[in-house]
Structure formats: structure tokens, C-alpha cells
Tab-separated table of C-alpha atoms in Angstrom:
chain	number	residue	atom	x	y	z
A	25	UNK	CA	96.212	101.019	85.514
A	26	UNK	CA	93.130	99.976	83.631
A	27	UNK	CA	91.953	96.590	83.636
A	28	UNK	CA	90.670	94.542	80.621
A	29	UNK	CA	88.626	91.644	79.867
A	30	UNK	CA	89.900	88.124	79.326
A	31	UNK	CA	88.159	86.155	76.963
A	32	UNK	CA	86.327	82.874	77.979
A	33	UNK	CA	88.552	80.846	76.036
A	34	UNK	CA	91.760	82.322	77.641
A	35	UNK	CA	90.043	81.503	81.140
A	36	UNK	CA	89.019	77.818	80.473
A	37	UNK	CA	91.759	76.876	77.973
A	38	UNK	CA	93.949	73.975	79.790
A	39	UNK	CA	92.340	74.816	83.247
A	40	UNK	CA	90.120	72.115	84.305
A	41	UNK	CA	90.363	73.234	88.070
A	42	UNK	CA	88.614	76.487	87.279
A	43	UNK	CA	85.961	76.793	90.071
A	44	UNK	CA	83.976	80.112	89.317
A	45	UNK	CA	84.810	82.694	86.736
A	46	UNK	CA	83.235	86.265	87.921
A	47	UNK	CA	82.879	89.610	86.336
A	48	UNK	CA	84.019	92.820	88.221
A	49	UNK	CA	83.302	95.843	86.059
A	50	UNK	CA	85.241	95.300	82.904
A	51	UNK	CA	87.511	92.902	84.501
A	52	UNK	CA	87.492	88.996	84.541
A	53	UNK	CA	88.989	86.736	86.861
A	54	UNK	CA	89.017	83.126	87.606
A	55	UNK	CA	89.557	81.175	90.885
A	56	UNK	CA	91.840	77.773	90.753
A	57	UNK	CA	93.486	75.191	93.156
A	58	UNK	CA	96.792	75.585	91.594
A	59	UNK	CA	99.339	77.872	91.105
A	60	UNK	CA	99.959	79.122	87.711
A	61	UNK	CA	102.911	77.784	85.304
A	62	UNK	CA	105.894	80.216	85.068
A	63	UNK	CA	107.282	80.920	81.632
A	64	UNK	CA	110.871	79.618	80.967
A	65	UNK	CA	112.274	83.243	81.560
A	66	UNK	CA	110.634	83.795	84.608
A	67	UNK	CA	111.751	80.241	86.098
A	68	UNK	CA	115.338	81.197	85.045
A	69	UNK	CA	114.956	84.567	87.048
A	70	UNK	CA	113.814	82.829	90.007
A	71	UNK	CA	116.654	80.356	89.957
A	72	UNK	CA	119.158	82.470	89.542
A	73	UNK	CA	118.113	84.619	92.429
A	74	UNK	CA	119.197	82.372	95.243
A	75	UNK	CA	121.080	84.963	97.398
A	76	UNK	CA	119.651	86.004	100.612
A	77	UNK	CA	120.242	89.348	102.646
A	78	UNK	CA	122.554	89.075	105.504
A	79	UNK	CA	121.311	88.102	108.873
A	80	UNK	CA	122.360	91.405	110.152
A	81	UNK	CA	120.011	93.329	107.638
A	82	UNK	CA	117.189	90.975	108.208
A	83	UNK	CA	117.418	91.798	111.937
A	84	UNK	CA	117.400	95.452	111.316
A	85	UNK	CA	114.540	95.303	108.766
A	86	UNK	CA	112.398	93.068	111.606
A	87	UNK	CA	113.288	95.924	114.291
A	88	UNK	CA	112.174	98.627	112.253
A	89	UNK	CA	109.077	96.890	110.585
A	90	UNK	CA	106.655	99.304	112.248
A	91	UNK	CA	108.568	102.292	111.210
A	92	UNK	CA	108.694	101.315	107.570
A	93	UNK	CA	105.040	100.687	107.370
A	94	UNK	CA	104.223	104.129	109.088
A	95	UNK	CA	106.619	105.789	106.471
A	96	UNK	CA	104.678	104.030	103.604
A	97	UNK	CA	101.214	104.960	104.862
A	98	UNK	CA	102.523	108.445	105.634
A	99	UNK	CA	103.576	108.783	101.799
A	100	UNK	CA	100.511	107.109	100.139
A	101	UNK	CA	97.848	108.330	102.504
A	102	UNK	CA	95.707	109.917	99.572
A	103	UNK	CA	97.307	108.668	96.556
A	104	UNK	CA	97.714	104.809	96.674
A	105	UNK	CA	94.737	102.827	97.668
A	106	UNK	CA	91.434	102.641	95.288
A	107	UNK	CA	88.073	101.154	96.623
A	108	UNK	CA	87.414	98.214	94.181
A	109	UNK	CA	84.236	97.157	95.868
A	110	UNK	CA	85.519	93.521	95.677
A	111	UNK	CA	85.309	92.705	99.444
A	112	UNK	CA	81.467	92.497	99.685
A	113	UNK	CA	81.259	90.608	96.278
A	114	UNK	CA	83.820	88.120	97.429
A	115	UNK	CA	82.691	87.902	101.180
A	116	UNK	CA	78.942	87.662	101.698
A	117	UNK	CA	79.595	87.670	105.156
A	118	UNK	CA	80.596	91.368	105.027
A	119	UNK	CA	77.290	92.203	103.625
A	120	UNK	CA	75.401	91.266	106.959
A	121	UNK	CA	77.856	93.322	108.906
A	122	UNK	CA	77.384	96.458	106.570
A	123	UNK	CA	73.360	96.039	106.873
A	124	UNK	CA	73.472	95.992	110.470
A	125	UNK	CA	75.997	98.530	111.008
A	126	UNK	CA	75.195	101.217	108.447
A	127	UNK	CA	77.257	104.070	110.589
A	128	UNK	CA	79.938	104.050	112.904
A	129	UNK	CA	78.806	103.652	116.635
A	130	UNK	CA	81.132	104.257	119.458
A	131	UNK	CA	78.823	101.989	121.702
A	132	UNK	CA	79.493	99.009	118.983
A	133	UNK	CA	82.971	99.738	117.780
A	134	UNK	CA	86.233	100.217	119.505
A	135	UNK	CA	89.311	101.554	117.180
A	136	UNK	CA	92.734	100.750	118.770
A	137	UNK	CA	96.165	100.162	117.297
A	138	UNK	CA	98.193	97.103	118.181
A	139	UNK	CA	100.862	94.782	117.147
A	140	UNK	CA	99.168	91.303	116.585
A	141	UNK	CA	102.316	89.434	117.256
A	142	UNK	CA	102.848	90.615	120.540
A	143	UNK	CA	99.673	92.894	121.929
A	144	UNK	CA	97.375	90.490	123.600
A	145	UNK	CA	93.652	91.290	121.872
A	146	UNK	CA	92.032	90.460	124.962
A	147	UNK	CA	92.991	93.798	126.508
A	148	UNK	CA	90.660	95.389	124.240
A	149	UNK	CA	88.304	92.808	123.111
A	150	UNK	CA	86.371	90.124	125.141
A	151	UNK	CA	86.952	86.386	124.522
A	152	UNK	CA	84.692	84.630	122.059
A	153	UNK	CA	82.880	88.223	121.003
A	154	UNK	CA	84.086	88.774	117.240
A	155	UNK	CA	81.895	87.590	114.433
A	156	UNK	CA	84.305	87.897	111.563
A	157	UNK	CA	87.934	89.022	111.328
A	158	UNK	CA	89.477	90.429	108.061
A	159	UNK	CA	93.211	89.586	107.316
A	160	UNK	CA	93.485	91.153	103.842
A	161	UNK	CA	96.750	92.038	102.958
A	162	UNK	CA	97.923	91.571	106.641
A	163	UNK	CA	99.891	88.414	106.989
A	164	UNK	CA	102.257	88.970	103.938
A	165	UNK	CA	103.784	91.923	105.930
A	166	UNK	CA	104.666	89.752	108.872
A	167	UNK	CA	107.704	87.683	109.025
A	168	UNK	CA	106.879	84.067	108.411
A	169	UNK	CA	108.219	82.797	111.774
A	170	UNK	CA	105.793	85.269	113.709
A	171	UNK	CA	102.463	84.457	111.508
A	172	UNK	CA	101.150	81.755	113.726
A	173	UNK	CA	101.156	84.394	116.800
A	174	UNK	CA	98.776	86.422	114.844
A	175	UNK	CA	96.440	83.742	114.208
A	176	UNK	CA	96.592	82.493	118.054
A	177	UNK	CA	95.746	86.052	119.188
A	178	UNK	CA	93.136	86.172	116.854
A	179	UNK	CA	91.688	82.825	117.848
A	180	UNK	CA	91.105	84.121	121.355
A	181	UNK	CA	88.459	86.770	120.486
A	182	UNK	CA	86.622	85.004	117.550
A	183	UNK	CA	83.482	83.346	118.195
A	184	UNK	CA	83.213	79.643	117.956
A	185	UNK	CA	81.679	79.020	114.416
A	186	UNK	CA	82.885	82.283	112.990
A	187	UNK	CA	85.455	82.993	110.325
A	188	UNK	CA	88.577	84.774	109.267
A	189	UNK	CA	88.383	86.217	105.648
A	190	UNK	CA	91.651	86.088	104.363
A	191	UNK	CA	93.146	87.684	100.939
A	192	UNK	CA	96.919	88.229	100.503
A	193	UNK	CA	99.529	87.729	97.908
A	194	UNK	CA	99.964	84.508	95.784
A	195	UNK	CA	102.989	82.496	94.759
A	196	UNK	CA	104.274	84.041	91.435
A	197	UNK	CA	102.294	87.198	91.569
A	198	UNK	CA	103.673	89.678	89.202
A	199	UNK	CA	104.867	91.853	92.063
A	200	UNK	CA	107.106	88.761	93.386
A	201	UNK	CA	108.743	88.428	89.993
A	202	UNK	CA	109.636	92.346	89.792
A	203	UNK	CA	111.834	91.916	92.731
A	204	UNK	CA	115.512	92.392	91.779
A	205	UNK	CA	118.571	90.368	92.807
A	206	UNK	CA	119.474	91.316	96.356
A	207	UNK	CA	115.876	91.531	97.783
A	208	UNK	CA	115.393	88.081	98.859
A	209	UNK	CA	114.817	87.442	102.768
A	210	UNK	CA	113.788	83.689	102.433
A	211	UNK	CA	111.570	81.216	100.617
A	212	UNK	CA	108.856	83.595	99.130
A	213	UNK	CA	109.804	86.398	101.150
A	214	UNK	CA	111.084	89.962	99.861
A	215	UNK	CA	111.964	93.257	100.789
A	216	UNK	CA	110.854	96.313	98.778
A	217	UNK	CA	113.231	99.409	98.398
A	218	UNK	CA	111.192	101.314	101.083
A	219	UNK	CA	112.182	98.408	103.595
A	220	UNK	CA	108.577	97.155	103.947
A	221	UNK	CA	108.508	93.113	103.321
A	222	UNK	CA	106.130	90.976	101.590
A	223	UNK	CA	105.373	87.122	101.426
A	224	UNK	CA	103.791	85.276	98.815
A	225	UNK	CA	101.498	82.586	99.758
A	226	UNK	CA	100.831	79.026	98.430
A	227	UNK	CA	97.362	77.468	99.822
A	228	UNK	CA	99.527	74.489	101.082
A	229	UNK	CA	101.379	76.599	103.331
A	230	UNK	CA	98.389	78.728	104.423
A	231	UNK	CA	96.364	75.658	105.125
A	232	UNK	CA	98.975	74.227	107.337
A	233	UNK	CA	99.289	77.639	109.280
A	234	UNK	CA	95.847	77.793	110.093
A	235	UNK	CA	94.930	74.146	111.052
A	236	UNK	CA	98.038	74.104	113.183
A	237	UNK	CA	96.104	76.731	115.445
A	238	UNK	CA	92.953	74.782	115.608
A	239	UNK	CA	91.165	76.152	112.671
A	240	UNK	CA	88.952	74.628	110.056
A	241	UNK	CA	89.447	75.138	106.517
A	242	UNK	CA	86.427	76.312	104.693
A	243	UNK	CA	87.736	77.944	101.234
A	244	UNK	CA	91.291	78.223	99.966
A	245	UNK	CA	91.760	78.895	96.321
A	246	UNK	CA	93.805	81.171	94.044
A	247	UNK	CA	92.381	84.030	92.318
A	248	UNK	CA	94.008	84.700	89.011
A	249	UNK	CA	93.443	88.292	87.582
A	250	UNK	CA	95.244	90.094	84.433
A	251	UNK	CA	95.869	93.784	84.712
A	252	UNK	CA	96.197	95.726	81.684
A	253	UNK	CA	98.164	99.081	81.467
A	254	UNK	CA	96.613	100.473	78.074
A	255	UNK	CA	99.024	103.141	77.712
A	256	UNK	CA	102.290	100.993	77.949
A	257	UNK	CA	100.729	97.988	76.279
A	258	UNK	CA	101.421	95.782	79.174
A	259	UNK	CA	99.710	92.831	80.514
A	260	UNK	CA	100.497	91.316	83.834
A	261	UNK	CA	99.324	88.483	86.085
A	262	UNK	CA	98.008	89.284	89.371
A	263	UNK	CA	97.697	86.234	91.604
A	264	UNK	CA	96.024	86.396	95.111
A	265	UNK	CA	95.050	83.614	97.901
A	266	UNK	CA	91.660	84.075	98.901
A	267	UNK	CA	90.228	82.059	101.886
A	268	UNK	CA	88.068	81.558	104.743
A	269	UNK	CA	88.921	79.579	108.037
A	270	UNK	CA	86.658	79.006	110.841
A	271	UNK	CA	86.964	78.412	114.614
A	272	UNK	CA	85.419	75.128	115.325
A	273	UNK	CA	82.197	75.061	117.680
A	274	UNK	CA	82.596	74.161	121.050
A	275	UNK	CA	81.898	70.897	121.748
A	276	UNK	CA	79.523	70.203	124.701
A	277	UNK	CA	81.197	67.865	127.199
A	278	UNK	CA	79.504	64.303	127.719
A	279	UNK	CA	79.494	62.251	130.986
A	280	UNK	CA	79.042	58.431	131.611
């Protein structure tokens, strides 16, 4: 899909909560604190789609989650992902990391695979040792009931005062509105035809999720983009939630 420029009139009209518009190549995006308003047709579609997948099938999907994602990456290893170069633009913390580590160094880096909901990160990473954690399109693939386990796990290895950098699907993203009837697992939670699942976040839900595990909120905002397929003449709204949450600094103990 190609991306086109949105006019400044489109960006600022009726959006008093715009924080900062930025240009990425030929694309235009805006950051806001509130979700977009659905059209009458979109609202009606979501209102009709209230039937949930059976508990039996949901349990099966949970058990097969790793297998379904392994198959997804096997199918799409070379033809799905494109480097949009937005990570270092949006998260300044990554620029410093890149400058300090221009090449992979086995003395400084350790690669391992784990299930963040159950595998203890302390088995591979020292406590309070990590400067930055990326959760970019990670939590949305995890069942909402287990998301807090991921944050608890990361909290143990993140240095005090350092951040988790988060970006994931926002509520009413175009991909959410495309799901057909019979795909709904729960509130804002859906399954694709290949068995992989996706959750769509509100900033209120995400804030409560992180703060309940002891994190401090630094930034938590929606990123609104328009993606245009020029060949088919389609313009679709993309909505992401982009956030930073910090592990508090340890407070020195005082004695009377």
C-alpha cells in the first residue's frame, strides 16, 4: 500500500486535542488523546457483532497460540514486513542505543526465545539491568487476562528510571473493523482466519494495566494515520496507541 499526504485542514479540523503533527516521507499523521468517531455504518456493524466464539474454541486457540504465530512467521518471513524507519523517529531513546551499539556484539547481546507470560526473564537477564524495552505489536497478540504477567516479568529486569516503549493497535483501527462476524473473542479482542489473535487498546485500558503493576505513565496517546491504496482508490484509517511507561526510581530509605 502507498501512503498519501493528508491536508493540514483535514488534520486540524474539529480536532482540538491534536498534540503534534509529523511528516514521514509523503505521509501525514497526528497524535491525539481520544479515539476517533465511528461512522454510522461502522457503529452499526460493531453493534451487530456481539456473538462470541465458544469457550471450547477459545481454549483451543490459547493452547495453539505459539504454533499459530510460528506458522505465521514461517509464511511471511520475507514478504510481509517493511522497514518504515519510524522507530528511531518516534522513540528518541533508541537513537542512543543505536549509536552505542553500531554492531552486534556477543559480549553485550544475548538472543533467546521465551514466553513472556510464563518464562522468568531473570533466567537470562540480570535484575534491574535493562535500559529500554520495546513492546511493539507484542501485547495485542496476548490474551488480555495474561498481559499483566508480561509487565510483571519485564519489571524485574528493567532498570529503575528506564522505560518500556509501546506501540500497538488502537481501538477502531481499520483492521478491527474488517473482522467478519464469528471472529470476536471478547471486548476488543478478535481472531484472524489463521488462528492468530489481536487486541485493540484504549489508552485508559493500557494506563490502568501498566500502573497496576507499578509503572509510571510518561506518554500515552493515539497515532492516527491514513493509508491509501491508489490502485483501488481506498483510504483507510490506521489507529495505533503509542506510549512510554517508566519503572520508578528506587527511593532511599530514611531512618529517624
